[in-house]
């Protein structure tokens, strides 16, 4: 183990405000005796943007296991990208939202300076978020393996042809229908694609997996919630000649030919998120979605 504290800074380098925020964070970390680290690609992008990265190491020369924390400056997409770097190394991520809704982020941009001070003081907690193991089999052979923090989706690849799907839960068939696809979500992802598709919001402390059909041609095509130790499988049938595509967190993709089966189950490797506040998830929902709560009188006496 290194005696010098090292923190990886991941930012949305396509935005000027994110580049400026990254430069300020790295400067404050250096002034506090902490070594900021960048991935090589972002280092080059920040250099081209004129950011001050003097004395900043690259992840190539820094073992990931030696990182104390990842500070992520951007929206949920940037956090999902950072999760790909550190999930297998149990390094927590602290997100500062510079995007829009930013459900995965712990803080907003106005709290950035305070966030650095809290990190320097090691004044933060860590919580684990459930992830999914996802694989594709054809004829019993595994042809693709990946994972998801938010969701895995099976979607039609072309607009003119729907997919014919069979949903299986715990090795038993549940329902078959033609649809644009299905969304399989974690509680963390319940406020993302799952929510937009009509699925339920699930509190992060509730361990469950949801499945939401997308524009299904069926009477029984409602969202379902299953136990975290259950397994899901989606068979892509060949009746419509529709080609599907698997997306995980909107980042990792694989084409699904007829006869493909997508298998989804809870992963043994969670993602760790750093937390600075103990505010209830209810408050986060109200704040992020600007929910109307006028008239609330507080808990009954």
mmCIF file of C-alpha atoms in Angstrom:
data_model
loop_
_atom_site.group_PDB
_atom_site.id
_atom_site.type_symbol
_atom_site.label_atom_id
_atom_site.label_comp_id
_atom_site.label_asym_id
_atom_site.label_seq_id
_atom_site.Cartn_x
_atom_site.Cartn_y
_atom_site.Cartn_z
ATOM 1 C CA UNK A 1 0.000 0.000 0.000
ATOM 2 C CA UNK A 2 1.178 3.492 -0.826
ATOM 3 C CA UNK A 3 1.430 5.999 2.036
ATOM 4 C CA UNK A 4 0.359 8.867 -0.228
ATOM 5 C CA UNK A 5 -3.362 9.304 -0.619
ATOM 6 C CA UNK A 6 -4.406 9.031 -4.276
ATOM 7 C CA UNK A 7 -7.751 10.119 -5.699
ATOM 8 C CA UNK A 8 -8.868 9.568 -9.273
ATOM 9 C CA UNK A 9 -10.642 12.549 -10.855
ATOM 10 C CA UNK A 10 -13.063 11.699 -13.670
ATOM 11 C CA UNK A 11 -14.829 14.515 -15.498
ATOM 12 C CA UNK A 12 -16.949 15.255 -18.545
ATOM 13 C CA UNK A 13 -14.143 16.680 -20.690
ATOM 14 C CA UNK A 14 -16.568 17.806 -23.391
ATOM 15 C CA UNK A 15 -17.889 20.606 -21.181
ATOM 16 C CA UNK A 16 -15.989 23.739 -20.228
ATOM 17 C CA UNK A 17 -17.523 23.944 -16.740
ATOM 18 C CA UNK A 18 -16.538 20.347 -16.031
ATOM 19 C CA UNK A 19 -12.956 20.976 -17.175
ATOM 20 C CA UNK A 20 -12.743 24.036 -14.927
ATOM 21 C CA UNK A 21 -14.186 22.045 -12.019
ATOM 22 C CA UNK A 22 -11.648 19.250 -12.565
ATOM 23 C CA UNK A 23 -8.757 21.727 -12.586
ATOM 24 C CA UNK A 24 -9.996 23.314 -9.332
ATOM 25 C CA UNK A 25 -10.465 19.947 -7.627
ATOM 26 C CA UNK A 26 -6.974 18.775 -8.598
ATOM 27 C CA UNK A 27 -5.453 22.025 -7.389
ATOM 28 C CA UNK A 28 -7.196 21.733 -3.997
ATOM 29 C CA UNK A 29 -6.157 18.095 -3.654
ATOM 30 C CA UNK A 30 -2.517 18.897 -4.412
ATOM 31 C CA UNK A 31 -2.554 21.768 -1.903
ATOM 32 C CA UNK A 32 -3.838 19.301 0.715
ATOM 33 C CA UNK A 33 -1.058 16.804 0.054
ATOM 34 C CA UNK A 34 -3.247 14.369 -1.879
ATOM 35 C CA UNK A 35 -2.142 13.031 -5.250
ATOM 36 C CA UNK A 36 -4.776 13.498 -7.974
ATOM 37 C CA UNK A 37 -4.805 10.884 -10.733
ATOM 38 C CA UNK A 38 -6.274 10.976 -14.243
ATOM 39 C CA UNK A 39 -6.934 8.348 -16.862
ATOM 40 C CA UNK A 40 -4.658 8.829 -19.872
ATOM 41 C CA UNK A 41 -7.399 9.829 -22.307
ATOM 42 C CA UNK A 42 -8.779 12.527 -20.022
ATOM 43 C CA UNK A 43 -5.289 13.791 -19.271
ATOM 44 C CA UNK A 44 -4.730 14.438 -22.984
ATOM 45 C CA UNK A 45 -8.117 16.116 -23.333
ATOM 46 C CA UNK A 46 -7.519 18.369 -20.339
ATOM 47 C CA UNK A 47 -4.082 19.292 -21.679
ATOM 48 C CA UNK A 48 -5.604 20.310 -25.011
ATOM 49 C CA UNK A 49 -8.169 22.392 -23.132
ATOM 50 C CA UNK A 50 -5.383 24.251 -21.312
ATOM 51 C CA UNK A 51 -6.129 22.889 -17.837
ATOM 52 C CA UNK A 52 -3.383 22.997 -15.208
ATOM 53 C CA UNK A 53 -2.491 19.348 -14.561
ATOM 54 C CA UNK A 54 1.079 19.809 -13.408
ATOM 55 C CA UNK A 55 2.072 17.022 -11.032
ATOM 56 C CA UNK A 56 -0.982 14.924 -11.832
ATOM 57 C CA UNK A 57 -0.285 11.213 -12.386
ATOM 58 C CA UNK A 58 -2.039 8.962 -14.875
ATOM 59 C CA UNK A 59 -3.891 5.815 -13.941
ATOM 60 C CA UNK A 60 -1.447 3.803 -16.071
ATOM 61 C CA UNK A 61 1.233 4.429 -13.452
ATOM 62 C CA UNK A 62 -1.075 4.068 -10.463
ATOM 63 C CA UNK A 63 -2.440 0.722 -9.352
ATOM 64 C CA UNK A 64 -6.215 1.013 -9.106
ATOM 65 C CA UNK A 65 -6.246 -0.795 -5.762
ATOM 66 C CA UNK A 66 -4.188 2.044 -4.284
ATOM 67 C CA UNK A 67 -6.894 4.603 -5.028
ATOM 68 C CA UNK A 68 -8.799 5.848 -2.018
ATOM 69 C CA UNK A 69 -11.680 7.399 -3.915
ATOM 70 C CA UNK A 70 -12.928 8.535 -7.314
ATOM 71 C CA UNK A 71 -14.313 12.057 -7.572
ATOM 72 C CA UNK A 72 -16.668 12.181 -10.557
ATOM 73 C CA UNK A 73 -17.581 15.557 -12.022
ATOM 74 C CA UNK A 74 -20.484 15.341 -14.433
ATOM 75 C CA UNK A 75 -23.831 13.638 -14.807
ATOM 76 C CA UNK A 76 -24.943 10.053 -14.361
ATOM 77 C CA UNK A 77 -23.284 9.068 -17.640
ATOM 78 C CA UNK A 78 -19.907 10.163 -16.323
ATOM 79 C CA UNK A 79 -20.474 8.203 -13.104
ATOM 80 C CA UNK A 80 -21.376 5.092 -15.094
ATOM 81 C CA UNK A 81 -18.162 5.509 -17.074
ATOM 82 C CA UNK A 82 -16.142 5.821 -13.871
ATOM 83 C CA UNK A 83 -17.810 2.700 -12.486
ATOM 84 C CA UNK A 84 -16.324 0.706 -15.361
ATOM 85 C CA UNK A 85 -12.843 1.687 -14.157
ATOM 86 C CA UNK A 86 -13.101 0.817 -10.475
ATOM 87 C CA UNK A 87 -15.994 -1.605 -9.851
ATOM 88 C CA UNK A 88 -13.718 -4.641 -9.703
ATOM 89 C CA UNK A 89 -11.401 -2.900 -7.223
ATOM 90 C CA UNK A 90 -13.938 -1.861 -4.539
ATOM 91 C CA UNK A 91 -13.029 1.836 -4.880
ATOM 92 C CA UNK A 92 -15.933 4.144 -3.906
ATOM 93 C CA UNK A 93 -17.102 6.974 -6.141
ATOM 94 C CA UNK A 94 -18.242 10.437 -5.068
ATOM 95 C CA UNK A 95 -20.363 12.116 -7.723
ATOM 96 C CA UNK A 96 -20.777 15.865 -8.105
ATOM 97 C CA UNK A 97 -23.616 16.591 -10.511
ATOM 98 C CA UNK A 98 -22.738 18.992 -13.316
ATOM 99 C CA UNK A 99 -25.439 17.615 -15.610
ATOM 100 C CA UNK A 100 -29.224 17.533 -15.384
ATOM 101 C CA UNK A 101 -31.036 15.266 -12.904
ATOM 102 C CA UNK A 102 -27.980 13.329 -11.731
ATOM 103 C CA UNK A 103 -29.570 10.721 -9.458
ATOM 104 C CA UNK A 104 -26.283 8.903 -8.876
ATOM 105 C CA UNK A 105 -24.486 12.065 -7.796
ATOM 106 C CA UNK A 106 -24.200 12.885 -4.118
ATOM 107 C CA UNK A 107 -23.763 16.643 -4.532
ATOM 108 C CA UNK A 108 -24.574 19.543 -6.815
ATOM 109 C CA UNK A 109 -22.004 21.907 -8.321
ATOM 110 C CA UNK A 110 -22.469 24.522 -5.574
ATOM 111 C CA UNK A 111 -21.177 21.993 -3.024
ATOM 112 C CA UNK A 112 -17.946 21.212 -4.861
ATOM 113 C CA UNK A 113 -15.560 23.141 -2.591
ATOM 114 C CA UNK A 114 -17.148 21.616 0.499
ATOM 115 C CA UNK A 115 -16.940 18.182 -1.098
ATOM 116 C CA UNK A 116 -13.168 18.486 -1.497
ATOM 117 C CA UNK A 117 -12.807 19.576 2.137
ATOM 118 C CA UNK A 118 -14.855 16.586 3.292
ATOM 119 C CA UNK A 119 -12.763 14.234 1.163
ATOM 120 C CA UNK A 120 -9.527 15.696 2.536
ATOM 121 C CA UNK A 121 -10.844 15.154 6.070
ATOM 122 C CA UNK A 122 -12.009 11.621 5.162
ATOM 123 C CA UNK A 123 -15.436 12.757 6.315
ATOM 124 C CA UNK A 124 -17.602 10.504 4.180
ATOM 125 C CA UNK A 125 -19.379 7.186 4.364
ATOM 126 C CA UNK A 126 -19.617 4.414 1.798
ATOM 127 C CA UNK A 127 -22.658 2.441 0.697
ATOM 128 C CA UNK A 128 -22.903 -0.487 -1.686
ATOM 129 C CA UNK A 129 -25.239 -0.585 -4.661
ATOM 130 C CA UNK A 130 -26.418 -3.818 -6.185
ATOM 131 C CA UNK A 131 -25.326 -4.646 -9.750
ATOM 132 C CA UNK A 132 -26.374 -7.256 -12.300
ATOM 133 C CA UNK A 133 -24.386 -9.944 -14.076
ATOM 134 C CA UNK A 134 -25.560 -10.209 -17.682
ATOM 135 C CA UNK A 135 -24.702 -12.888 -20.222
ATOM 136 C CA UNK A 136 -25.867 -13.958 -23.666
ATOM 137 C CA UNK A 137 -26.073 -17.620 -24.633
ATOM 138 C CA UNK A 138 -26.816 -19.234 -27.980
ATOM 139 C CA UNK A 139 -27.480 -22.951 -27.970
ATOM 140 C CA UNK A 140 -26.210 -23.159 -24.410
ATOM 141 C CA UNK A 141 -22.859 -21.534 -25.228
ATOM 142 C CA UNK A 142 -21.947 -18.238 -23.561
ATOM 143 C CA UNK A 143 -21.079 -15.735 -26.299
ATOM 144 C CA UNK A 144 -21.021 -12.494 -24.286
ATOM 145 C CA UNK A 145 -20.702 -11.444 -20.637
ATOM 146 C CA UNK A 146 -21.005 -8.030 -19.018
ATOM 147 C CA UNK A 147 -22.671 -6.271 -16.064
ATOM 148 C CA UNK A 148 -24.964 -3.342 -15.243
ATOM 149 C CA UNK A 149 -25.387 -0.852 -12.421
ATOM 150 C CA UNK A 150 -28.584 0.768 -13.721
ATOM 151 C CA UNK A 151 -30.198 -1.574 -16.203
ATOM 152 C CA UNK A 152 -29.893 -4.125 -18.963
ATOM 153 C CA UNK A 153 -32.254 -3.639 -21.888
ATOM 154 C CA UNK A 154 -33.219 -5.915 -24.741
ATOM 155 C CA UNK A 155 -34.421 -3.719 -27.598
ATOM 156 C CA UNK A 156 -35.357 -4.161 -31.228
ATOM 157 C CA UNK A 157 -32.572 -3.194 -33.595
ATOM 158 C CA UNK A 158 -34.800 -1.878 -36.395
ATOM 159 C CA UNK A 159 -37.907 0.247 -36.200
ATOM 160 C CA UNK A 160 -40.051 -1.788 -38.560
ATOM 161 C CA UNK A 161 -39.797 -5.169 -36.768
ATOM 162 C CA UNK A 162 -40.794 -5.883 -33.194
ATOM 163 C CA UNK A 163 -39.153 -8.601 -31.152
ATOM 164 C CA UNK A 164 -40.881 -11.828 -30.120
ATOM 165 C CA UNK A 165 -39.731 -12.523 -26.587
ATOM 166 C CA UNK A 166 -40.223 -15.108 -23.869
ATOM 167 C CA UNK A 167 -39.659 -13.997 -20.267
ATOM 168 C CA UNK A 168 -38.404 -16.638 -17.870
ATOM 169 C CA UNK A 169 -38.087 -16.326 -14.070
ATOM 170 C CA UNK A 170 -36.156 -18.911 -12.059
ATOM 171 C CA UNK A 171 -35.981 -21.326 -15.014
ATOM 172 C CA UNK A 172 -39.760 -21.222 -15.524
ATOM 173 C CA UNK A 173 -41.569 -19.464 -18.426
ATOM 174 C CA UNK A 174 -43.671 -16.482 -17.346
ATOM 175 C CA UNK A 175 -45.016 -14.789 -20.483
ATOM 176 C CA UNK A 176 -44.392 -14.424 -24.210
ATOM 177 C CA UNK A 177 -45.173 -11.332 -26.260
ATOM 178 C CA UNK A 178 -44.169 -9.153 -29.162
ATOM 179 C CA UNK A 179 -42.608 -5.893 -27.987
ATOM 180 C CA UNK A 180 -40.086 -3.175 -28.618
ATOM 181 C CA UNK A 181 -38.081 -4.775 -25.820
ATOM 182 C CA UNK A 182 -37.765 -5.047 -22.043
ATOM 183 C CA UNK A 183 -35.875 -3.164 -19.333
ATOM 184 C CA UNK A 184 -34.343 -5.112 -16.449
ATOM 185 C CA UNK A 185 -33.349 -2.740 -13.679
ATOM 186 C CA UNK A 186 -31.671 -2.538 -10.286
ATOM 187 C CA UNK A 187 -33.052 -0.266 -7.540
ATOM 188 C CA UNK A 188 -30.333 2.239 -8.461
ATOM 189 C CA UNK A 189 -31.549 2.227 -12.058
ATOM 190 C CA UNK A 190 -35.231 2.414 -11.121
ATOM 191 C CA UNK A 191 -35.141 6.219 -11.493
ATOM 192 C CA UNK A 192 -33.586 6.015 -14.969
ATOM 193 C CA UNK A 193 -34.795 4.087 -18.058
ATOM 194 C CA UNK A 194 -37.039 1.911 -15.865
ATOM 195 C CA UNK A 195 -38.905 4.970 -14.571
ATOM 196 C CA UNK A 196 -39.240 6.501 -18.054
ATOM 197 C CA UNK A 197 -40.720 3.228 -19.332
ATOM 198 C CA UNK A 198 -43.398 3.174 -16.618
ATOM 199 C CA UNK A 199 -41.618 1.042 -14.037
ATOM 200 C CA UNK A 200 -41.720 1.595 -10.267
ATOM 201 C CA UNK A 201 -39.242 3.642 -8.268
ATOM 202 C CA UNK A 202 -37.537 1.379 -5.748
ATOM 203 C CA UNK A 203 -35.700 2.671 -2.683
ATOM 204 C CA UNK A 204 -31.962 1.862 -2.845
ATOM 205 C CA UNK A 205 -32.184 -0.102 0.415
ATOM 206 C CA UNK A 206 -34.717 -2.489 -1.150
ATOM 207 C CA UNK A 207 -32.907 -5.301 -2.920
ATOM 208 C CA UNK A 208 -34.959 -6.348 -5.927
ATOM 209 C CA UNK A 209 -34.881 -6.662 -9.704
ATOM 210 C CA UNK A 210 -37.565 -5.148 -11.932
ATOM 211 C CA UNK A 211 -38.636 -6.044 -15.453
ATOM 212 C CA UNK A 212 -40.601 -3.555 -17.551
ATOM 213 C CA UNK A 213 -41.925 -4.448 -21.029
ATOM 214 C CA UNK A 214 -41.548 -1.793 -23.742
ATOM 215 C CA UNK A 215 -44.690 -1.311 -25.868
ATOM 216 C CA UNK A 216 -45.686 -4.959 -25.561
ATOM 217 C CA UNK A 217 -48.580 -6.422 -27.587
ATOM 218 C CA UNK A 218 -50.063 -8.410 -24.713
ATOM 219 C CA UNK A 219 -52.698 -8.220 -22.003
ATOM 220 C CA UNK A 220 -50.225 -9.297 -19.325
ATOM 221 C CA UNK A 221 -47.344 -6.909 -19.901
ATOM 222 C CA UNK A 222 -47.072 -5.039 -16.640
ATOM 223 C CA UNK A 223 -43.879 -4.264 -14.689
ATOM 224 C CA UNK A 224 -42.871 -7.021 -12.303
ATOM 225 C CA UNK A 225 -40.574 -6.980 -9.270
ATOM 226 C CA UNK A 226 -38.702 -10.138 -8.334
ATOM 227 C CA UNK A 227 -36.437 -11.196 -5.486
ATOM 228 C CA UNK A 228 -32.732 -10.347 -5.735
ATOM 229 C CA UNK A 229 -31.739 -14.014 -5.676
ATOM 230 C CA UNK A 230 -34.037 -14.859 -8.593
ATOM 231 C CA UNK A 231 -32.765 -15.173 -12.150
ATOM 232 C CA UNK A 232 -34.274 -13.697 -15.297
ATOM 233 C CA UNK A 233 -33.884 -14.890 -18.860
ATOM 234 C CA UNK A 234 -35.173 -13.308 -22.056
ATOM 235 C CA UNK A 235 -35.366 -15.484 -25.164
ATOM 236 C CA UNK A 236 -35.320 -13.728 -28.541
ATOM 237 C CA UNK A 237 -37.508 -15.864 -30.798
ATOM 238 C CA UNK A 238 -37.257 -16.123 -34.578
ATOM 239 C CA UNK A 239 -40.972 -15.816 -35.394
ATOM 240 C CA UNK A 240 -40.723 -12.196 -36.566
ATOM 241 C CA UNK A 241 -37.138 -12.307 -37.900
ATOM 242 C CA UNK A 242 -36.496 -9.359 -35.616
ATOM 243 C CA UNK A 243 -32.920 -8.646 -34.586
ATOM 244 C CA UNK A 244 -32.391 -7.399 -31.058
ATOM 245 C CA UNK A 245 -29.673 -5.512 -29.275
ATOM 246 C CA UNK A 246 -28.584 -5.724 -25.648
ATOM 247 C CA UNK A 247 -27.597 -2.499 -23.908
ATOM 248 C CA UNK A 248 -26.145 -2.305 -20.398
ATOM 249 C CA UNK A 249 -26.171 1.117 -18.751
ATOM 250 C CA UNK A 250 -26.395 2.595 -22.239
ATOM 251 C CA UNK A 251 -22.676 1.918 -22.666
ATOM 252 C CA UNK A 252 -22.017 -1.746 -23.450
ATOM 253 C CA UNK A 253 -23.860 -3.380 -26.320
ATOM 254 C CA UNK A 254 -24.208 -6.714 -28.115
ATOM 255 C CA UNK A 255 -26.343 -7.765 -31.089
ATOM 256 C CA UNK A 256 -28.953 -10.436 -30.391
ATOM 257 C CA UNK A 257 -29.780 -12.737 -33.259
ATOM 258 C CA UNK A 258 -32.894 -14.928 -33.132
ATOM 259 C CA UNK A 259 -32.248 -17.792 -30.731
ATOM 260 C CA UNK A 260 -30.267 -15.645 -28.308
ATOM 261 C CA UNK A 261 -30.998 -15.823 -24.592
ATOM 262 C CA UNK A 262 -30.140 -12.950 -22.253
ATOM 263 C CA UNK A 263 -29.511 -14.120 -18.686
ATOM 264 C CA UNK A 264 -29.629 -11.642 -15.801
ATOM 265 C CA UNK A 265 -28.943 -12.203 -12.119
ATOM 266 C CA UNK A 266 -27.638 -10.341 -9.135
ATOM 267 C CA UNK A 267 -23.877 -9.870 -9.184
ATOM 268 C CA UNK A 268 -21.553 -10.621 -6.297
ATOM 269 C CA UNK A 269 -19.617 -7.428 -7.117
ATOM 270 C CA UNK A 270 -21.446 -4.240 -6.071
ATOM 271 C CA UNK A 271 -20.562 -0.650 -6.880
ATOM 272 C CA UNK A 272 -19.545 1.547 -3.944
ATOM 273 C CA UNK A 273 -20.797 5.118 -3.644
ATOM 274 C CA UNK A 274 -19.381 7.648 -1.203
ATOM 275 C CA UNK A 275 -21.971 9.568 0.786
ATOM 276 C CA UNK A 276 -21.632 12.898 2.568
ATOM 277 C CA UNK A 277 -25.232 13.201 3.696
ATOM 278 C CA UNK A 278 -27.688 10.928 5.469
ATOM 279 C CA UNK A 279 -30.765 12.571 3.959
ATOM 280 C CA UNK A 280 -33.667 10.205 3.214
ATOM 281 C CA UNK A 281 -34.206 8.967 -0.334
ATOM 282 C CA UNK A 282 -37.637 10.611 -0.176
ATOM 283 C CA UNK A 283 -35.958 14.022 0.012
ATOM 284 C CA UNK A 284 -33.788 13.172 -2.984
ATOM 285 C CA UNK A 285 -36.853 12.253 -5.040
ATOM 286 C CA UNK A 286 -38.583 15.490 -4.110
ATOM 287 C CA UNK A 287 -35.494 17.545 -4.945
ATOM 288 C CA UNK A 288 -34.559 15.827 -8.201
ATOM 289 C CA UNK A 289 -38.077 15.626 -9.636
ATOM 290 C CA UNK A 290 -39.280 18.938 -8.128
ATOM 291 C CA UNK A 291 -42.254 17.109 -6.618
ATOM 292 C CA UNK A 292 -45.080 19.258 -5.171
ATOM 293 C CA UNK A 293 -45.181 18.854 -1.397
ATOM 294 C CA UNK A 294 -46.874 22.108 -0.428
ATOM 295 C CA UNK A 295 -49.409 21.584 2.331
ATOM 296 C CA UNK A 296 -47.354 18.947 4.142
ATOM 297 C CA UNK A 297 -47.808 19.370 7.895
ATOM 298 C CA UNK A 298 -45.156 16.991 9.117
ATOM 299 C CA UNK A 299 -45.583 13.685 10.960
ATOM 300 C CA UNK A 300 -48.573 13.237 13.233
ATOM 301 C CA UNK A 301 -47.973 13.940 16.901
#
